[in-house]
GROMACS .gro file of C-alpha atoms in nm:
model
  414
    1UNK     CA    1   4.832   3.847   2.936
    2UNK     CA    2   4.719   3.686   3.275
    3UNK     CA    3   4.364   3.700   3.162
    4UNK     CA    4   4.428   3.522   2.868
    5UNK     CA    5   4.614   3.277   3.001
    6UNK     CA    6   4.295   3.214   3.248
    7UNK     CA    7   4.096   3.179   2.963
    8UNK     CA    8   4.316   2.929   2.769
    9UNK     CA    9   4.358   2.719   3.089
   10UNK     CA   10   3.980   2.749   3.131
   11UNK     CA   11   3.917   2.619   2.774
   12UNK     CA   12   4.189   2.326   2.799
   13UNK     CA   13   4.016   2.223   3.107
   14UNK     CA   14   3.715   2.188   2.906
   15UNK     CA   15   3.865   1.924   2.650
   16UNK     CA   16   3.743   1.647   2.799
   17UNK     CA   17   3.349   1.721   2.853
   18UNK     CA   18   3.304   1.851   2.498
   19UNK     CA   19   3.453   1.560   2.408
   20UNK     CA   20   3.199   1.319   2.596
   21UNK     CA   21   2.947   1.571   2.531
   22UNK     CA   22   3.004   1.770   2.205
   23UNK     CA   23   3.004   2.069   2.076
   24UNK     CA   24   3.103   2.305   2.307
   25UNK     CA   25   2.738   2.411   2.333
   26UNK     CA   26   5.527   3.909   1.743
   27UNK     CA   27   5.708   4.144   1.600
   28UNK     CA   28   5.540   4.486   1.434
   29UNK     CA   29   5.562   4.473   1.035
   30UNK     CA   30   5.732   4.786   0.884
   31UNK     CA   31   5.614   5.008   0.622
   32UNK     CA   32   5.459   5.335   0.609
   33UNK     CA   33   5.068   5.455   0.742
   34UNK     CA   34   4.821   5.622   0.523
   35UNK     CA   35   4.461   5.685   0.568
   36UNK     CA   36   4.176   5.589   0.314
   37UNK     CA   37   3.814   5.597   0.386
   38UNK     CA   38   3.522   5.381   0.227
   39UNK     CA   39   3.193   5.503   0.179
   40UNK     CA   40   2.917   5.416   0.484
   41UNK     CA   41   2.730   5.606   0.736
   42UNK     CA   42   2.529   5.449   1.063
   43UNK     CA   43   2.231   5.275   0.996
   44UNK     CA   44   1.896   5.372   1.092
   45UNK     CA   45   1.801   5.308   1.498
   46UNK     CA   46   1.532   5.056   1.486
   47UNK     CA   47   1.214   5.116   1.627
   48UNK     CA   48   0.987   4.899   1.781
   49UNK     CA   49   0.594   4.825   1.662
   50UNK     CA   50   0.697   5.104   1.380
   51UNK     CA   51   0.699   5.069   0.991
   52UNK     CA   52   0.882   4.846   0.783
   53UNK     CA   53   1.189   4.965   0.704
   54UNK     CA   54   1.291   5.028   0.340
   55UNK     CA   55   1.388   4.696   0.216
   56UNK     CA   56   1.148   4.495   0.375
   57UNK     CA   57   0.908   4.353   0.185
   58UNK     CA   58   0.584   4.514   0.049
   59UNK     CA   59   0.256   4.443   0.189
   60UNK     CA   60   0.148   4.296   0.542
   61UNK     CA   61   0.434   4.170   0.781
   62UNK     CA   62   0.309   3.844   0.937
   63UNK     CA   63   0.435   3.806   1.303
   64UNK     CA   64   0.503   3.469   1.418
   65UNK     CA   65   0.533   3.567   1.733
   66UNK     CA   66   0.286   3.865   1.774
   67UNK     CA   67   0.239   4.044   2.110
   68UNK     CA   68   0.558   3.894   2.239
   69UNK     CA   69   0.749   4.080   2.493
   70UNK     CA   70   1.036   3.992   2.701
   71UNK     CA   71   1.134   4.110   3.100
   72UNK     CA   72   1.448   4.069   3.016
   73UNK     CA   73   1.536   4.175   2.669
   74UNK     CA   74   1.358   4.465   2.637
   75UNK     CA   75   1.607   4.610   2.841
   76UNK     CA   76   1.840   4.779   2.604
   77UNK     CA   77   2.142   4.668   2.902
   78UNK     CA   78   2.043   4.313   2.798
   79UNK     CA   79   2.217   4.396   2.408
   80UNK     CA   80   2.589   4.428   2.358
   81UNK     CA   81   2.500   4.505   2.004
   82UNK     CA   82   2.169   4.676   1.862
   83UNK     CA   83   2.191   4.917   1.640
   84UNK     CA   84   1.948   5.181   1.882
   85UNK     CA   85   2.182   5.159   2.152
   86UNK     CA   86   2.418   5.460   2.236
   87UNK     CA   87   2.677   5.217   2.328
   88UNK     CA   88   2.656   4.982   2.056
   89UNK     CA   89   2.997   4.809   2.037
   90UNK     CA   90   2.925   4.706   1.694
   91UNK     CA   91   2.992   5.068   1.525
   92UNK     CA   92   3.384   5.114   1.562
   93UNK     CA   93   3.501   4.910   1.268
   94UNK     CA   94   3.783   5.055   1.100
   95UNK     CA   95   4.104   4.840   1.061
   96UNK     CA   96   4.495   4.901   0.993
   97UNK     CA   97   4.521   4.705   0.650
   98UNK     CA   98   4.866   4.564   0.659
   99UNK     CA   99   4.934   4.473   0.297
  100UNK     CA  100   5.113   4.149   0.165
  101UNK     CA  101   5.418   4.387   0.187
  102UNK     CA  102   5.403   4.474   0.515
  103UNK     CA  103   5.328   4.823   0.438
  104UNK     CA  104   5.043   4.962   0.678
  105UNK     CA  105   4.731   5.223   0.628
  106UNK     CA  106   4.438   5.300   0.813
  107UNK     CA  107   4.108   5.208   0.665
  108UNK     CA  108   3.826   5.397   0.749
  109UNK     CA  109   3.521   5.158   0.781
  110UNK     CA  110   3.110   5.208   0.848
  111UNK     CA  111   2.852   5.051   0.912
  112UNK     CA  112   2.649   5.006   0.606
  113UNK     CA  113   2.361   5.306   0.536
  114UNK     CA  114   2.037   5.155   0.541
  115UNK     CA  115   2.123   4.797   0.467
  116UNK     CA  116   1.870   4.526   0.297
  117UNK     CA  117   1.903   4.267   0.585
  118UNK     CA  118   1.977   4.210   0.985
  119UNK     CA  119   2.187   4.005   1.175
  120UNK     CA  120   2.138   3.769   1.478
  121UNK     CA  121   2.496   3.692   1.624
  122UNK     CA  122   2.507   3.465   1.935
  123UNK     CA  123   2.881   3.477   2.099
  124UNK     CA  124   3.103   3.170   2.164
  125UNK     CA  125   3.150   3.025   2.541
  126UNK     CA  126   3.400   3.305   2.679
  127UNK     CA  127   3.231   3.354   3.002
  128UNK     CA  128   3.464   3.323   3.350
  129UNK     CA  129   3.135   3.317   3.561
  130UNK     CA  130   3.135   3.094   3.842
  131UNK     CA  131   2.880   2.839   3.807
  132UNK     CA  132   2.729   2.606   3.550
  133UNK     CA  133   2.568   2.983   3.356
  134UNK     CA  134   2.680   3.310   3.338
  135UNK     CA  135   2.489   3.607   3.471
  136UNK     CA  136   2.355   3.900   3.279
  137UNK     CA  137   2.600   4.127   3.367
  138UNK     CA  138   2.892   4.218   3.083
  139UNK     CA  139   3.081   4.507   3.148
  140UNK     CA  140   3.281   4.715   2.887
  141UNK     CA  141   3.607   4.506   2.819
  142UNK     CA  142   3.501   4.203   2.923
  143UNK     CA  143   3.538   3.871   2.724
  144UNK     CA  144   3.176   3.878   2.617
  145UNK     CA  145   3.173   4.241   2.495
  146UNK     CA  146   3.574   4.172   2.343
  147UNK     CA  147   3.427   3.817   2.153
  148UNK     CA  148   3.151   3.985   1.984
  149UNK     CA  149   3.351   4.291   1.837
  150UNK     CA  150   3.602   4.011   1.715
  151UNK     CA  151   3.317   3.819   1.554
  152UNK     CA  152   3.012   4.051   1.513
  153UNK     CA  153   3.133   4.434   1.506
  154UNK     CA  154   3.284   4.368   1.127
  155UNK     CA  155   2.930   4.269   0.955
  156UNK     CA  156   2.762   4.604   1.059
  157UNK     CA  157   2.922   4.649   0.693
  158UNK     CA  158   2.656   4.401   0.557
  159UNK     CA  159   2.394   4.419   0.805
  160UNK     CA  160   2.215   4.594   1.152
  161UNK     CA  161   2.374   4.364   1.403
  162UNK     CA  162   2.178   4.241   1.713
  163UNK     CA  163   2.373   4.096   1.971
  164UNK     CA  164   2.210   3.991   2.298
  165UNK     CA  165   2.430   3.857   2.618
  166UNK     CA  166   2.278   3.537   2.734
  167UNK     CA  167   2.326   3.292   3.045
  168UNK     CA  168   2.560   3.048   2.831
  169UNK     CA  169   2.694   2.740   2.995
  170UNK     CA  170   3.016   2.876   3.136
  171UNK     CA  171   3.407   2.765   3.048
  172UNK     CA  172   3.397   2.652   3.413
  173UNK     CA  173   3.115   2.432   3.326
  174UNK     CA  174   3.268   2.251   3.052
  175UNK     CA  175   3.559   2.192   3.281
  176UNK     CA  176   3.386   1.988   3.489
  177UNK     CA  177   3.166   1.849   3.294
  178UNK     CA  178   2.849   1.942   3.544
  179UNK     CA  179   2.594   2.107   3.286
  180UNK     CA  180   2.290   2.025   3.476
  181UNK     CA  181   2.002   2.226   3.296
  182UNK     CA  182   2.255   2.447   3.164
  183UNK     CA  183   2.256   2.413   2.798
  184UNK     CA  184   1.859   2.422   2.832
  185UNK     CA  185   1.885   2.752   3.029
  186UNK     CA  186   2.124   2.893   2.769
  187UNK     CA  187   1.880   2.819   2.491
  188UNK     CA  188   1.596   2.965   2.639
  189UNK     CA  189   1.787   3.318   2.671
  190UNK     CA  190   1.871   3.309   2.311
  191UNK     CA  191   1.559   3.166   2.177
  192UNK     CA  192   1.344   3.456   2.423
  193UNK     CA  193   1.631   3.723   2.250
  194UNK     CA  194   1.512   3.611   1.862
  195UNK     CA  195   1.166   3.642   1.947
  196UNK     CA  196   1.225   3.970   2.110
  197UNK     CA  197   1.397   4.059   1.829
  198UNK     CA  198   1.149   3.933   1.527
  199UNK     CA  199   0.854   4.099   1.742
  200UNK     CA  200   0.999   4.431   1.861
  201UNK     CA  201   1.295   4.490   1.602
  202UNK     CA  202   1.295   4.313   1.278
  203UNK     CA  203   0.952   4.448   1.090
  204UNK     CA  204   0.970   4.185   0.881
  205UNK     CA  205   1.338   4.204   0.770
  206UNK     CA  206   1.517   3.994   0.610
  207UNK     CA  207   1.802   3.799   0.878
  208UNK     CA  208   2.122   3.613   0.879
  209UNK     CA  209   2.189   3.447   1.197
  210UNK     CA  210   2.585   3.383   1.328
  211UNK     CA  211   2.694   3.169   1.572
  212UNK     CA  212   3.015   3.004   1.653
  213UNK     CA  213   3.075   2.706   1.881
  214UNK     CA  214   2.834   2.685   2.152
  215UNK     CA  215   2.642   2.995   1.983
  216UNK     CA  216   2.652   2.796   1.631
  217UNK     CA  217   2.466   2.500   1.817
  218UNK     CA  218   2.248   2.685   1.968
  219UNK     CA  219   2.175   2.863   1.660
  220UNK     CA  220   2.140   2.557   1.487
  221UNK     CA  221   1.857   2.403   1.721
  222UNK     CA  222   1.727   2.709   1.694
  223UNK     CA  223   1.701   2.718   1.250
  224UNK     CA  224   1.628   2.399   1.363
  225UNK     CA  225   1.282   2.421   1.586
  226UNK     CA  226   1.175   2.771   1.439
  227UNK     CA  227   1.269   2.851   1.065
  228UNK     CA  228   1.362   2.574   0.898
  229UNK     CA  229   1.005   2.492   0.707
  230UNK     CA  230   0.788   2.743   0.947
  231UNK     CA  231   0.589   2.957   0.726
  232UNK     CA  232   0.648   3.291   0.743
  233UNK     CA  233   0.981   3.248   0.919
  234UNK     CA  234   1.177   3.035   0.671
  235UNK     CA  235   1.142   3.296   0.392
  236UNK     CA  236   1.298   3.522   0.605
  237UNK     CA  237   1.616   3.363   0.637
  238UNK     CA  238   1.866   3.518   0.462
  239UNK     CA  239   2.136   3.250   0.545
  240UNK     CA  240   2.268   3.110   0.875
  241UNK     CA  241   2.659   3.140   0.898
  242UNK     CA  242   2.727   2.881   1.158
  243UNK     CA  243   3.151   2.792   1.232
  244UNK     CA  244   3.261   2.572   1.511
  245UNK     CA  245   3.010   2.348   1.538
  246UNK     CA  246   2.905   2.063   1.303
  247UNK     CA  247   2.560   2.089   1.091
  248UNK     CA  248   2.495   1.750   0.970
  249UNK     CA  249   2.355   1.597   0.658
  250UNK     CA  250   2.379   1.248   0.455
  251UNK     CA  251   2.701   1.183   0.298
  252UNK     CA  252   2.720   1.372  -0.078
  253UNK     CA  253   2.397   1.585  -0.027
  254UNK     CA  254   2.366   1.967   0.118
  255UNK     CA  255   2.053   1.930   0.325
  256UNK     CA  256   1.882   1.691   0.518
  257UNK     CA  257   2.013   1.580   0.880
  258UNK     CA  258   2.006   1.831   1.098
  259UNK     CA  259   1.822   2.069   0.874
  260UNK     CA  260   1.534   1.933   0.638
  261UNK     CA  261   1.508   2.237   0.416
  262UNK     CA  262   1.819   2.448   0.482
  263UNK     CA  263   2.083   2.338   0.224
  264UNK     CA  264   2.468   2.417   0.242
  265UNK     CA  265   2.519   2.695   0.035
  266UNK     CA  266   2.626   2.656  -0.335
  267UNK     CA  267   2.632   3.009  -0.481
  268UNK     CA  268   2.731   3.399  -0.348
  269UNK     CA  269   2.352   3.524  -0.414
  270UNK     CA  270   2.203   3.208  -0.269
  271UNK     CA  271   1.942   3.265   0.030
  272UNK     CA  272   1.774   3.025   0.255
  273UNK     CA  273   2.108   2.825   0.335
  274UNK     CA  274   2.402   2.751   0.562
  275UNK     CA  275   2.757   2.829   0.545
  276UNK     CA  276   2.958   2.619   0.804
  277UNK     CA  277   3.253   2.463   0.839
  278UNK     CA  278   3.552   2.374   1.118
  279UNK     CA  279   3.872   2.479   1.045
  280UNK     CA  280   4.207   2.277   1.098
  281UNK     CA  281   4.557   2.322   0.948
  282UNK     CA  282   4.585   2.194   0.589
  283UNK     CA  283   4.905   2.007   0.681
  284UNK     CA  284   4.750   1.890   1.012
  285UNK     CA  285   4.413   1.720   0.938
  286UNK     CA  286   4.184   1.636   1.201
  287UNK     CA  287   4.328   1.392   1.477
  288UNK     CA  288   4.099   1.064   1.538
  289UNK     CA  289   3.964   1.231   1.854
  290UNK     CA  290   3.926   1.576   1.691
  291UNK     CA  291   3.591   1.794   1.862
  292UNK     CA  292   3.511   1.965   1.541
  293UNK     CA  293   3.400   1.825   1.158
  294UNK     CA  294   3.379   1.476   1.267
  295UNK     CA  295   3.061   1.283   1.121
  296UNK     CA  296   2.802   1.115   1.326
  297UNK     CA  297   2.833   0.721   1.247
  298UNK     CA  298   2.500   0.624   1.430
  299UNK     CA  299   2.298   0.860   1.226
  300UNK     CA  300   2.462   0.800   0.933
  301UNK     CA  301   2.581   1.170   0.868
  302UNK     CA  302   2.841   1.367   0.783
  303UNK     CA  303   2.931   1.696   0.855
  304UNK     CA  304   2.886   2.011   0.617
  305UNK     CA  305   3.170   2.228   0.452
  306UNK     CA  306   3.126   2.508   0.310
  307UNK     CA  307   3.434   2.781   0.178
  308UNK     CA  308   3.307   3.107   0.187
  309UNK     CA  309   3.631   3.206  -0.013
  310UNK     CA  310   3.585   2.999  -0.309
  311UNK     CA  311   3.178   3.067  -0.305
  312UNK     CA  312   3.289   3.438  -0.378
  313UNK     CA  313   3.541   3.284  -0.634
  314UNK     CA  314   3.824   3.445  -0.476
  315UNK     CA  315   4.180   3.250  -0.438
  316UNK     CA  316   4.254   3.398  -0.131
  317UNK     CA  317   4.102   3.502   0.207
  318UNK     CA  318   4.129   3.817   0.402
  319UNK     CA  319   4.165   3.831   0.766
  320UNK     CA  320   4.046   4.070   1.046
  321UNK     CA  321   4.117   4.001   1.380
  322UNK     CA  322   4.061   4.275   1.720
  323UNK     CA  323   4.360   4.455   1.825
  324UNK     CA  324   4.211   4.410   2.209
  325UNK     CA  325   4.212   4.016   2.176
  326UNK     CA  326   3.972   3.828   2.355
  327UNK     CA  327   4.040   3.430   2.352
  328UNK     CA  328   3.827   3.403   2.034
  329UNK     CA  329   3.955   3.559   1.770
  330UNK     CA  330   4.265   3.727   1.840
  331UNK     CA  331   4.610   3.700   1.684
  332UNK     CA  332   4.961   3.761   1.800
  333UNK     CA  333   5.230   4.002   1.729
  334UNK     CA  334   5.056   4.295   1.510
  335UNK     CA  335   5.279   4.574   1.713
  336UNK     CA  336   5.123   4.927   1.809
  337UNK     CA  337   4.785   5.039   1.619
  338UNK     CA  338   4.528   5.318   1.674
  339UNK     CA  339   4.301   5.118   1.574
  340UNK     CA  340   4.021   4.868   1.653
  341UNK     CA  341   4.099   4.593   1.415
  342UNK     CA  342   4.419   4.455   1.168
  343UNK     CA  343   4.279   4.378   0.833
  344UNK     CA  344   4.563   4.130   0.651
  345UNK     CA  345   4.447   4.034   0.295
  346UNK     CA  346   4.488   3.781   0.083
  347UNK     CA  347   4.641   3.608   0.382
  348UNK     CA  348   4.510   3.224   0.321
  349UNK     CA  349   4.407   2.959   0.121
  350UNK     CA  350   4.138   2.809   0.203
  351UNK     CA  351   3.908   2.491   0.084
  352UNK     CA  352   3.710   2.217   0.228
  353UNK     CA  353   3.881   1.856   0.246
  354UNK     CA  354   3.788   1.497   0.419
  355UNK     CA  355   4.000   1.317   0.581
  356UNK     CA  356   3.831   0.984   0.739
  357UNK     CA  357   3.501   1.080   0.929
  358UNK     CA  358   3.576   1.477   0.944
  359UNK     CA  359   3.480   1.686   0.700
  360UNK     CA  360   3.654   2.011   0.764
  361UNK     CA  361   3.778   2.376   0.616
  362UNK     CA  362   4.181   2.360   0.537
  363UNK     CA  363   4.347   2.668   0.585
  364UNK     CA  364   4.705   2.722   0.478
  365UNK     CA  365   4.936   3.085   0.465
  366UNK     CA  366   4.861   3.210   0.100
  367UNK     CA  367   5.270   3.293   0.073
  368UNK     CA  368   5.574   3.166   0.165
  369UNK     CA  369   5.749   3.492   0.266
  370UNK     CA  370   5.521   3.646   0.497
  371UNK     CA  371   5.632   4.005   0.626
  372UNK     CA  372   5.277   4.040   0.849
  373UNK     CA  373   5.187   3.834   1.170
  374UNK     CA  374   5.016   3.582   1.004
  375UNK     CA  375   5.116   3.279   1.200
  376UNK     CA  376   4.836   3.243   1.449
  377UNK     CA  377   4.625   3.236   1.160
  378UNK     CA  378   4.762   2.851   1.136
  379UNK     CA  379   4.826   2.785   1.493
  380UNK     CA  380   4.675   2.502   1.678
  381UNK     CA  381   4.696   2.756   2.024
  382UNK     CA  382   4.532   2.457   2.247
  383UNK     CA  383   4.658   2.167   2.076
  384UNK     CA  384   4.538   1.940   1.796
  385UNK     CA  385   4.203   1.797   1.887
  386UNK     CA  386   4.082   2.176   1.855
  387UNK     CA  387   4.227   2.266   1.526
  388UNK     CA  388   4.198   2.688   1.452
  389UNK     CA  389   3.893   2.644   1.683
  390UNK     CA  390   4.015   3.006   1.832
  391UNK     CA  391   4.016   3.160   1.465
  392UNK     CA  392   3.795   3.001   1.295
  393UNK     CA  393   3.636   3.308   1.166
  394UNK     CA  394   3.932   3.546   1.205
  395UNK     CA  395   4.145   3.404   0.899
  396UNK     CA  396   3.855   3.462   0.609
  397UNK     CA  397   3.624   3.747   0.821
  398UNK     CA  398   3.596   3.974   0.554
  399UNK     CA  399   3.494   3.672   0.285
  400UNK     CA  400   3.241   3.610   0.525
  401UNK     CA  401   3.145   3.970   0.514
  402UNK     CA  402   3.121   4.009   0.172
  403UNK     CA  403   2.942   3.686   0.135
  404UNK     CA  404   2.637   3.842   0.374
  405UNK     CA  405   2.674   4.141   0.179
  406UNK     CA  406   2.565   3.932  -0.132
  407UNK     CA  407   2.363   3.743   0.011
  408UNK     CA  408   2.203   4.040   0.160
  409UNK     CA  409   2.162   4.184  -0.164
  410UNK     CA  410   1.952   3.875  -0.294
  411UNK     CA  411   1.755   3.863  -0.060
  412UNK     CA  412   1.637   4.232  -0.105
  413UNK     CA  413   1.608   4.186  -0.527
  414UNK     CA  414   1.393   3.877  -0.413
   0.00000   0.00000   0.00000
């Protein structure tokens, strides 16, 4: 509890330089426990300069960045998640499934058996590091390795997930405003982490890339300055699944802006396009100084939403939060588990709304007689500028696994 109370104080201290500056580059239900299991095995250890993997596409892989090799991320210890690694913290995924009744089971999940398409996740600001950037060093249990299991660990469903630590601009940092180089030094990790990937790992794979908050924006100038109309890069982009941040684009159109041939997604087998969105309260829109969804007057843009939920034509949304809650991503009062995760379907309604300049994803409690702990799902924990900043991809996670799954799928039918 002390630690994430540091964190929370950390982030609140933050308010006012990503303001100025930005994105920010209860009580145990009742019921009985079962035990299901779905069908999955681990996927296949990469290996690098080998053959295509099944599901790539026929004929010669074109490298964009051929020869590349990094000092740094060739280290395996530089990966919290790649599917190769012994440790990989993205393998553990099975959940409790508390039911709209409260009733409880254990649900037995896998990473998916050979699947179609990667996944390049890049983690949230977490880090406690003195200092305008983090180091290197994340240790089992700490916010960086917690973040990406809350985030990340659930798509190994959908996807191999690759998840390298990086030198982000630290929550002490945004407190005091002092960034220096930082956000450059942050994007040169990640950017030096893709191409490590796409040379050594992806053998010309197919790739979603997920980001939230200061790992959506970097993500986004990434898509930005290397995929979004490269040849031979831009065909390999699955979709980019970017929440907490704000991807622009002229009012009542899905691309342009930010992105000048990566539309918003309009359809579950689409490829080649964004979901993104910022998620508030539907009976608290965004206040007038609100960080997230807000449009950008001078360039005459607004920001994208789009629901994953209703792209899969679903009414409701299904949450999955860690049991071992990081700041990101956590939720309060699911009682003693064995396991990893909480899965709570059908816990939300979800859909995109305006409200002045923002442009933002409303989330309300699907019922009105809720036996589960589904209140943080709603809960603006640091107050109203941030909205569900802390959950924004906790209350529909496994939409948005699904949706890659689809996606995925496309992608590999071509």
């Amino acid at each position: 509890m002390r630690r994430l109370t540091t964190l929370l104080v950390a982030l609140v201290l933050a308010l006012a330089a990503v303001a100025c500056g930005g994105d920010d580059g209860g009580d145990d239900a009742t019921g009985t426990t079962t035990t299901t299991k779905s069908d999955g095995a681990s996927p296949e250890a990469p290996a690098p300069d080998g053959e295509a993997d099944d599901g790539a596409d026929d004929g010669q892989v074109v490298d964009p960045y051929d020869g590349y090799t990094s000092d740094v991320y060739e280290d395996p210890a530089a990966w919290i998640c790649r599917p190769d690694l012994d440790d990989d913290a993205c393998r553990d995924l099975d959940v409790t499934r508390i039911g709209t009744d409260g009733t409880r089971e254990v649900e037995e999940r896998e990473p998916a058996e050979d699947p179609p398409v990667d996944c390049f996740y890049v983690y949230p600001t977490v880090s406690q590091d003195p200092g305008t950037n983090s180091d290197m060093e994340v240790a089992p249990g700490d916010a960086e390795e917690l973040t990406v299991v809350a985030q990340a660990a659930q798509y190994a469903r959908s996807c191999r997930v690759f998840a390298p630590i990086y030198r982000q601009v630290t929550l002490q940092a945004l407190g005091s405003g002092g960034f220096g180089d930082g956000r450059e030094v942050a994007y040169g990790d990640v950017l030096d982490a893709w191409k490590t990937y796409v040379s050594q790992y992806s053998d010309g794979r197919g790739v979603i890339v997920i980001g939230h908050s200061q790992g959506a924006g970097i993500l986004r100038q990434l898509v930005a300055d290397e995929v979004d109309g490269v040849d031979g890069v831009q065909d390999r982009l699955v979709a980019a699944h970017l929440f907490g941040t704000s991807v622009q684009a002229p009012e009542g159109e899905l691309v342009g802006g930010d992105l000048s041939e990566v539309p918003a997604c309009a359809a579950p087998d689409e490829v080649g396009c964004v979901v993104t969105y910022s998620s508030y309260p539907a009976g608290s829109p965004p206040v007038d100084d609100a960080l997230f969804a807000g449009a950008d007057e001078e360039a005459g843009t607004r920001a994208l939403c789009v629901d994953p939920v209703g792209l899969l034509g679903r009414e409701q949304g299904s949450a999955v939060a860690p049991v071992a809650a990081p700041l990101i991503g956590g939720i309060d009062g699911v009682g003693d588990v064995e396991t990893r995760f909480v899965s709570l379907p059908d816990a939300v309604e979800v859909s995109c709304a305006t409200d002045g300049a923002y442009d933002y994803l409303a989330v309300a409690l699907a019922g009105p007689d809720e036996p589960r702990p589904v209140e943080s799902l709603v809960a603006e924990t640091i107050g109203p500028t941030w909205g569900l900043h802390l959950v924004d991809m906790t209350h529909v996670q496994d939409d948005l696994v699904e949706l890659a799954a689809q996606q995925g799928a496309a992608y590999a039918e071509g």
